[in-house]
Structures are given as C-alpha cells and as structure tokens.
C-alpha cells in the first residue's frame, strides 16, 4: 500500500489552526488522499514463483514498482515449470479475463503476440536502448515478430549439477567430468550409504534431467534435432537410445523411493546432506541461498557431465497483455523497471539466474553465476534452448514428449528399443501436425 498522506498531520500541526481552518484543510487533505489513493494502480501478474527465493526475487520488482505507485497484484499459480499456470492463463484469456502481466517463456510468446494479445513495448526498449544493453540472443527472443513484446528478467542455466562440498571433501572426490567418473563417485558413495542423486519423478523434473542427458550424449545439433526439429531420424538414432538408457541407469543412484515431489523438496534433501548431488536449473541455487546455504562453502555448482561447453538456457520474461482498461503506461513502467541495472542485479542474485545484460554488475555474482554468464556470453554456438522450460518447442510437442518420457521413467519393464520405437512414431505425428 502507498504511504497514506494523512500521516502528514501531526498533533502539533493541529494546535496551530483553529477548527474552521482545520476542517477546510481536512477536506482538502481528504480529497488529496482520495485522489492519490486512486492513483495507485494495480497490475495483476500471473506467475508460478512460489518458493522462498522466488518470492523474495519478486519482492525486489514489486517494491520498485510501488515507488511508481503501482501495485504488483500477485496471481500465483504454483506448480514448478509453470504447468498449471499456462493452463490457467489460457482459460483466463478465453474468458476475457487476461491478467495485465504474465510470466512467459519461449516460443509461446510469439503465439500470444500473433493473436494481437501482447502490448508492443518498442518505445520502452528504444528508450532504454535495449538493443545495446541486452545480450543479442535475448534481444532477439523478446522480438518474435520484429517488435518487443516482453520484458526479460533473467537467464537460468538448466544443465547445472549441484554438489555437496562437505561430502565431496570428506571422500576426497573430484567433480565428475564424464559418466564413468560419475558412476565411480556414485558407487563409492553408495558403499558409504549416501545416495548420489536427488530426483523427483514429477514429469517436468524427469524431463529436466533428460534434456541434459541428450545434450551430454550428443551435443547441440543433435539436441536441436530432437527437441526443436523433432526429426524422426534423430529419435531413431543410437544416441537417443543411449540417452534413454542413461536415464534408466541413473535411477540406480537416486534416493529411493523416487517420489513425485516438488523441486523444492528434492532441493531440501540435497540441502540436508541426504544426497551428494542434484541436477536442477540454477533456481535451486537461489533457493539454497535463501535457506542460508553459502555457495562454494556448503555446496558448489558445476555442469552435468559432458555438457560443460554448453549453456542450456531458460529465459524468464514478463509479457504485458492487452486489457479492456488500458494499463499500458503502468505496464511500460514495469517493463522498464525489469530491465534496469539495479533490479537486474538484485533480482537475479536472489533468483539464482544471471542478468540479461551484456555488462552486469559482476561484483555481486558468485562463482556459479559467473560461470553461467561467461558461458552464455560465448554466443549462439553454446546457447541451447531448454526443452522442459518451454524454450525449444510448442506446448503440444512439449507436453506429449514429457508425458511419454515420464511413462518410460516409471516403467522399468519397457525396453529402451520399444520406447525408442514409440518416440519415432510420436515424432512422425508431431511433425505432420505442424
Ligand atoms: C522454470 C522457471 C524458473 C523457475 C522454475 C521452477 O520454468 O523459468 O524461473 O521458477 O521453473 O518453477
């Protein structure tokens, strides 16, 4: 809430005026208060950020927004990776009840824009010189049809492997550079009664691990054939079978039973030292920090074996929906705030992501963020769009592939060959339905 203007009236002030003057003043102040109170505008912001660090990161933007007399009116649809949020968004838009702002990631931004549902933010971008400020890749993501339609907030790295430094020190372990080394570490830890990996069986979390495995087995061009082009030939390739096999083999090293738990619960198991490692986007770093764990002291981050040269990215953005009552001016202010240097630094430090800026404030970045920023800044050849986090393909393809993958993960009886065959069929259907 805005600071009420009536706070300006103190008892001393009252003593100085007679009642008549005072009542005139009171009426004046009341009118002023009413007009300034109504000047507080609200923007409903649909998002799925429900964890401790996600809340704290949002608070940075909301506090800055309030200084412009605009309330961040949270429409929270909790559910990791936005599964439920995207469904709610669709139904709200159909019902003519679109929120003024929504967290959107990936190609779906272009879909909403082509329906004429997103505000044009060109003026804000021009004003803020976003073309010079932002990473070129980001500047092109936010302009799906040549016009800026979203404000970018931060870049997450999905191929992050977190490790517990105390466990690694105790057993004198080196960071695994390849899967043989990973298996060696996992075996050693198993003998000591420590499971190597925290993992949830929630579909998007299985898929988050799997996309790193595809990248690890094959590199970026093959990854793109699988998740962006959905090329049936790539699905029939031996490298895809290897990634499926790797997923199955890794189950051996996961905490049993493998429960369908929220990503914060898997992160909690890691934080508690119940497991030695966790594969998760670096939003988990934000959460670990929010719980009081210190980067490089309590945990460290490296990359999933075999993916070190790549940045499997996930860009969080805010899209401004066209609404019945024009909120354009407030939406533009929010867009400008999102990209401002201070908000970029403070928000991303808490969120675990890196700023979208070419020259961010490095002084407050920890080693994980620096590594992420350094890799991402190498450009297009190392930047790989995260499939699970909506950066690689349309929603239907994403949902279909994730569902199939989840069934395979849960069903140890299904052979890799059979599963591969099913994926080839699915790829053929997805291609035809394009
Ligand atoms: C991602 C999103 C992140 C984080 C994560 C966990 O898709 O980009 O900001 O919220 O989901 O829900």
mmCIF file of N, CA, C and O in Angstrom, residues 49 61 104 109 121 124-125 130 133-135 137-143 148-155 315-320 334-340 343-344 347-348 353-357:
data_model
loop_
_atom_site.group_PDB
_atom_site.id
_atom_site.type_symbol
_atom_site.label_atom_id
_atom_site.label_comp_id
_atom_site.label_asym_id
_atom_site.label_seq_id
_atom_site.Cartn_x
_atom_site.Cartn_y
_atom_site.Cartn_z
ATOM 1 N N UNK A 49 5.900 -18.488 -9.389
ATOM 2 C CA UNK A 49 7.020 -18.414 -8.456
ATOM 3 C C UNK A 49 6.531 -18.489 -7.015
ATOM 4 O O UNK A 49 6.115 -17.480 -6.451
ATOM 5 N N UNK A 61 11.156 -6.599 -7.446
ATOM 6 C CA UNK A 61 10.485 -5.862 -8.530
ATOM 7 C C UNK A 61 9.263 -5.129 -7.978
ATOM 8 O O UNK A 61 9.013 -3.971 -8.298
ATOM 9 N N UNK A 104 6.086 -15.515 -18.992
ATOM 10 C CA UNK A 104 6.062 -16.391 -20.175
ATOM 11 C C UNK A 104 7.487 -16.759 -20.554
ATOM 12 O O UNK A 104 8.388 -15.941 -20.440
ATOM 13 N N UNK A 109 5.531 -17.008 -26.578
ATOM 14 C CA UNK A 109 5.469 -15.533 -26.599
ATOM 15 C C UNK A 109 5.027 -15.085 -27.994
ATOM 16 O O UNK A 109 4.152 -14.229 -28.152
ATOM 17 N N UNK A 121 6.090 -3.156 -26.823
ATOM 18 C CA UNK A 121 6.963 -2.454 -25.870
ATOM 19 C C UNK A 121 8.157 -1.790 -26.569
ATOM 20 O O UNK A 121 9.166 -1.485 -25.933
ATOM 21 N N UNK A 124 9.531 1.443 -24.957
ATOM 22 C CA UNK A 124 10.330 1.258 -23.728
ATOM 23 C C UNK A 124 11.726 0.772 -24.095
ATOM 24 O O UNK A 124 12.738 1.242 -23.557
ATOM 25 N N UNK A 125 11.754 -0.170 -25.026
ATOM 26 C CA UNK A 125 13.044 -0.752 -25.428
ATOM 27 C C UNK A 125 13.939 0.304 -26.079
ATOM 28 O O UNK A 125 15.140 0.360 -25.813
ATOM 29 N N UNK A 130 17.637 -1.024 -25.251
ATOM 30 C CA UNK A 130 17.756 -2.460 -25.002
ATOM 31 C C UNK A 130 18.612 -3.148 -26.066
ATOM 32 O O UNK A 130 19.237 -4.164 -25.785
ATOM 33 N N UNK A 133 21.964 -2.821 -24.659
ATOM 34 C CA UNK A 133 22.105 -3.285 -23.272
ATOM 35 C C UNK A 133 22.041 -4.810 -23.143
ATOM 36 O O UNK A 133 22.766 -5.432 -22.357
ATOM 37 N N UNK A 134 21.141 -5.407 -23.911
ATOM 38 C CA UNK A 134 20.852 -6.836 -23.723
ATOM 39 C C UNK A 134 21.793 -7.724 -24.527
ATOM 40 O O UNK A 134 22.317 -7.303 -25.568
ATOM 41 N N UNK A 135 21.970 -8.955 -24.072
ATOM 42 C CA UNK A 135 22.645 -9.965 -24.889
ATOM 43 C C UNK A 135 21.901 -10.027 -26.232
ATOM 44 O O UNK A 135 20.654 -10.016 -26.243
ATOM 45 N N UNK A 137 21.181 -12.486 -28.070
ATOM 46 C CA UNK A 137 20.216 -13.603 -28.082
ATOM 47 C C UNK A 137 18.929 -13.213 -27.363
ATOM 48 O O UNK A 137 17.822 -13.555 -27.795
ATOM 49 N N UNK A 138 19.074 -12.471 -26.282
ATOM 50 C CA UNK A 138 17.887 -12.062 -25.521
ATOM 51 C C UNK A 138 17.084 -11.057 -26.331
ATOM 52 O O UNK A 138 15.856 -11.152 -26.428
ATOM 53 N N UNK A 139 17.820 -10.120 -26.931
ATOM 54 C CA UNK A 139 17.127 -9.084 -27.707
ATOM 55 C C UNK A 139 16.322 -9.716 -28.842
ATOM 56 O O UNK A 139 15.245 -9.247 -29.197
ATOM 57 N N UNK A 140 16.831 -10.813 -29.395
ATOM 58 C CA UNK A 140 16.053 -11.428 -30.469
ATOM 59 C C UNK A 140 14.889 -12.280 -29.911
ATOM 60 O O UNK A 140 13.809 -12.302 -30.497
ATOM 61 N N UNK A 141 15.059 -12.923 -28.756
ATOM 62 C CA UNK A 141 13.961 -13.697 -28.148
ATOM 63 C C UNK A 141 12.745 -12.831 -27.821
ATOM 64 O O UNK A 141 11.602 -13.270 -27.924
ATOM 65 N N UNK A 142 13.009 -11.589 -27.398
ATOM 66 C CA UNK A 142 11.876 -10.763 -26.933
ATOM 67 C C UNK A 142 11.154 -10.070 -28.089
ATOM 68 O O UNK A 142 10.194 -9.353 -27.877
ATOM 69 N N UNK A 143 11.688 -10.279 -29.328
ATOM 70 C CA UNK A 143 11.057 -9.672 -30.505
ATOM 71 C C UNK A 143 10.666 -10.754 -31.492
ATOM 72 O O UNK A 143 11.215 -10.845 -32.597
ATOM 73 N N UNK A 148 9.210 -5.658 -29.832
ATOM 74 C CA UNK A 148 9.421 -6.103 -28.448
ATOM 75 C C UNK A 148 8.065 -6.314 -27.780
ATOM 76 O O UNK A 148 7.235 -5.398 -27.762
ATOM 77 N N UNK A 149 7.833 -7.522 -27.260
ATOM 78 C CA UNK A 149 6.540 -7.802 -26.626
ATOM 79 C C UNK A 149 6.659 -8.339 -25.200
ATOM 80 O O UNK A 149 5.643 -8.599 -24.554
ATOM 81 N N UNK A 150 7.888 -8.543 -24.736
ATOM 82 C CA UNK A 150 8.072 -8.977 -23.346
ATOM 83 C C UNK A 150 9.279 -8.264 -22.759
ATOM 84 O O UNK A 150 10.158 -7.812 -23.491
ATOM 85 N N UNK A 151 9.305 -8.217 -21.427
ATOM 86 C CA UNK A 151 10.471 -7.660 -20.728
ATOM 87 C C UNK A 151 11.256 -8.820 -20.127
ATOM 88 O O UNK A 151 10.695 -9.603 -19.345
ATOM 89 N N UNK A 152 12.524 -8.969 -20.487
ATOM 90 C CA UNK A 152 13.293 -10.102 -19.967
ATOM 91 C C UNK A 152 13.767 -9.847 -18.543
ATOM 92 O O UNK A 152 14.152 -8.727 -18.202
ATOM 93 N N UNK A 153 13.730 -10.902 -17.730
ATOM 94 C CA UNK A 153 14.144 -10.746 -16.330
ATOM 95 C C UNK A 153 15.501 -11.392 -16.053
ATOM 96 O O UNK A 153 16.377 -10.776 -15.458
ATOM 97 N N UNK A 154 15.646 -12.646 -16.464
ATOM 98 C CA UNK A 154 16.909 -13.330 -16.143
ATOM 99 C C UNK A 154 17.084 -14.597 -16.953
ATOM 100 O O UNK A 154 16.144 -15.058 -17.621
ATOM 101 N N UNK A 155 18.309 -15.130 -16.913
ATOM 102 C CA UNK A 155 18.628 -16.348 -17.671
ATOM 103 C C UNK A 155 19.038 -17.442 -16.687
ATOM 104 O O UNK A 155 20.009 -17.283 -15.944
ATOM 105 N N UNK A 315 14.909 -18.568 -20.280
ATOM 106 C CA UNK A 315 14.798 -17.112 -20.053
ATOM 107 C C UNK A 315 13.429 -16.779 -19.467
ATOM 108 O O UNK A 315 12.394 -17.089 -20.068
ATOM 109 N N UNK A 316 13.433 -16.148 -18.310
ATOM 110 C CA UNK A 316 12.168 -15.700 -17.710
ATOM 111 C C UNK A 316 11.828 -14.304 -18.217
ATOM 112 O O UNK A 316 12.683 -13.409 -18.190
ATOM 113 N N UNK A 317 10.597 -14.140 -18.673
ATOM 114 C CA UNK A 317 10.188 -12.818 -19.167
ATOM 115 C C UNK A 317 8.797 -12.462 -18.631
ATOM 116 O O UNK A 317 8.036 -13.341 -18.225
ATOM 117 N N UNK A 318 8.485 -11.189 -18.673
ATOM 118 C CA UNK A 318 7.139 -10.726 -18.316
ATOM 119 C C UNK A 318 6.460 -10.187 -19.571
ATOM 120 O O UNK A 318 6.999 -9.301 -20.237
ATOM 121 N N UNK A 319 5.312 -10.762 -19.883
ATOM 122 C CA UNK A 319 4.548 -10.300 -21.046
ATOM 123 C C UNK A 319 3.412 -9.424 -20.551
ATOM 124 O O UNK A 319 2.799 -9.702 -19.520
ATOM 125 N N UNK A 320 3.130 -8.364 -21.290
ATOM 126 C CA UNK A 320 2.070 -7.425 -20.893
ATOM 127 C C UNK A 320 0.863 -7.661 -21.797
ATOM 128 O O UNK A 320 0.948 -7.430 -23.012
ATOM 129 N N UNK A 334 6.638 -1.054 -15.698
ATOM 130 C CA UNK A 334 7.121 -2.345 -15.187
ATOM 131 C C UNK A 334 8.210 -2.914 -16.109
ATOM 132 O O UNK A 334 9.233 -3.427 -15.648
ATOM 133 N N UNK A 335 8.000 -2.798 -17.413
ATOM 134 C CA UNK A 335 8.993 -3.314 -18.364
ATOM 135 C C UNK A 335 10.333 -2.608 -18.176
ATOM 136 O O UNK A 335 11.397 -3.240 -18.134
ATOM 137 N N UNK A 336 10.268 -1.290 -18.021
ATOM 138 C CA UNK A 336 11.493 -0.508 -17.832
ATOM 139 C C UNK A 336 12.198 -0.910 -16.540
ATOM 140 O O UNK A 336 13.424 -1.071 -16.497
ATOM 141 N N UNK A 337 11.410 -1.105 -15.491
ATOM 142 C CA UNK A 337 11.971 -1.478 -14.187
ATOM 143 C C UNK A 337 12.660 -2.842 -14.275
ATOM 144 O O UNK A 337 13.752 -3.057 -13.754
ATOM 145 N N UNK A 338 12.007 -3.779 -14.971
ATOM 146 C CA UNK A 338 12.542 -5.152 -15.059
ATOM 147 C C UNK A 338 13.941 -5.173 -15.650
ATOM 148 O O UNK A 338 14.787 -5.981 -15.253
ATOM 149 N N UNK A 339 14.208 -4.277 -16.578
ATOM 150 C CA UNK A 339 15.499 -4.302 -17.269
ATOM 151 C C UNK A 339 16.506 -3.325 -16.650
ATOM 152 O O UNK A 339 17.679 -3.321 -17.017
ATOM 153 N N UNK A 340 16.070 -2.528 -15.664
ATOM 154 C CA UNK A 340 17.006 -1.559 -15.071
ATOM 155 C C UNK A 340 18.133 -2.293 -14.336
ATOM 156 O O UNK A 340 17.950 -3.367 -13.777
ATOM 157 N N UNK A 343 17.679 -3.459 -10.531
ATOM 158 C CA UNK A 343 16.707 -4.558 -10.377
ATOM 159 C C UNK A 343 17.287 -5.834 -10.977
ATOM 160 O O UNK A 343 17.182 -6.919 -10.396
ATOM 161 N N UNK A 344 17.944 -5.724 -12.118
ATOM 162 C CA UNK A 344 18.582 -6.896 -12.737
ATOM 163 C C UNK A 344 19.552 -7.558 -11.760
ATOM 164 O O UNK A 344 19.551 -8.776 -11.600
ATOM 165 N N UNK A 347 17.461 -8.747 -8.339
ATOM 166 C CA UNK A 347 16.512 -9.823 -8.624
ATOM 167 C C UNK A 347 17.269 -11.121 -8.937
ATOM 168 O O UNK A 347 16.994 -12.178 -8.366
ATOM 169 N N UNK A 348 18.226 -11.032 -9.863
ATOM 170 C CA UNK A 348 18.898 -12.257 -10.311
ATOM 171 C C UNK A 348 19.792 -12.873 -9.231
ATOM 172 O O UNK A 348 19.941 -14.089 -9.175
ATOM 173 N N UNK A 353 19.473 -16.833 -11.149
ATOM 174 C CA UNK A 353 19.731 -16.667 -12.592
ATOM 175 C C UNK A 353 20.791 -15.585 -12.801
ATOM 176 O O UNK A 353 21.298 -15.000 -11.846
ATOM 177 N N UNK A 354 21.090 -15.296 -14.077
ATOM 178 C CA UNK A 354 22.022 -14.200 -14.360
ATOM 179 C C UNK A 354 21.273 -13.087 -15.096
ATOM 180 O O UNK A 354 20.274 -13.341 -15.782
ATOM 181 N N UNK A 355 21.778 -11.856 -14.966
ATOM 182 C CA UNK A 355 21.132 -10.743 -15.668
ATOM 183 C C UNK A 355 21.150 -10.956 -17.174
ATOM 184 O O UNK A 355 22.007 -11.663 -17.709
ATOM 185 N N UNK A 356 20.222 -10.293 -17.839
ATOM 186 C CA UNK A 356 20.137 -10.390 -19.302
ATOM 187 C C UNK A 356 21.047 -9.355 -19.968
ATOM 188 O O UNK A 356 21.004 -9.165 -21.165
ATOM 189 N N UNK A 357 21.860 -8.695 -19.163
ATOM 190 C CA UNK A 357 22.670 -7.572 -19.636
ATOM 191 C C UNK A 357 24.062 -7.989 -20.094
ATOM 192 O O UNK A 357 24.669 -8.896 -19.520
#
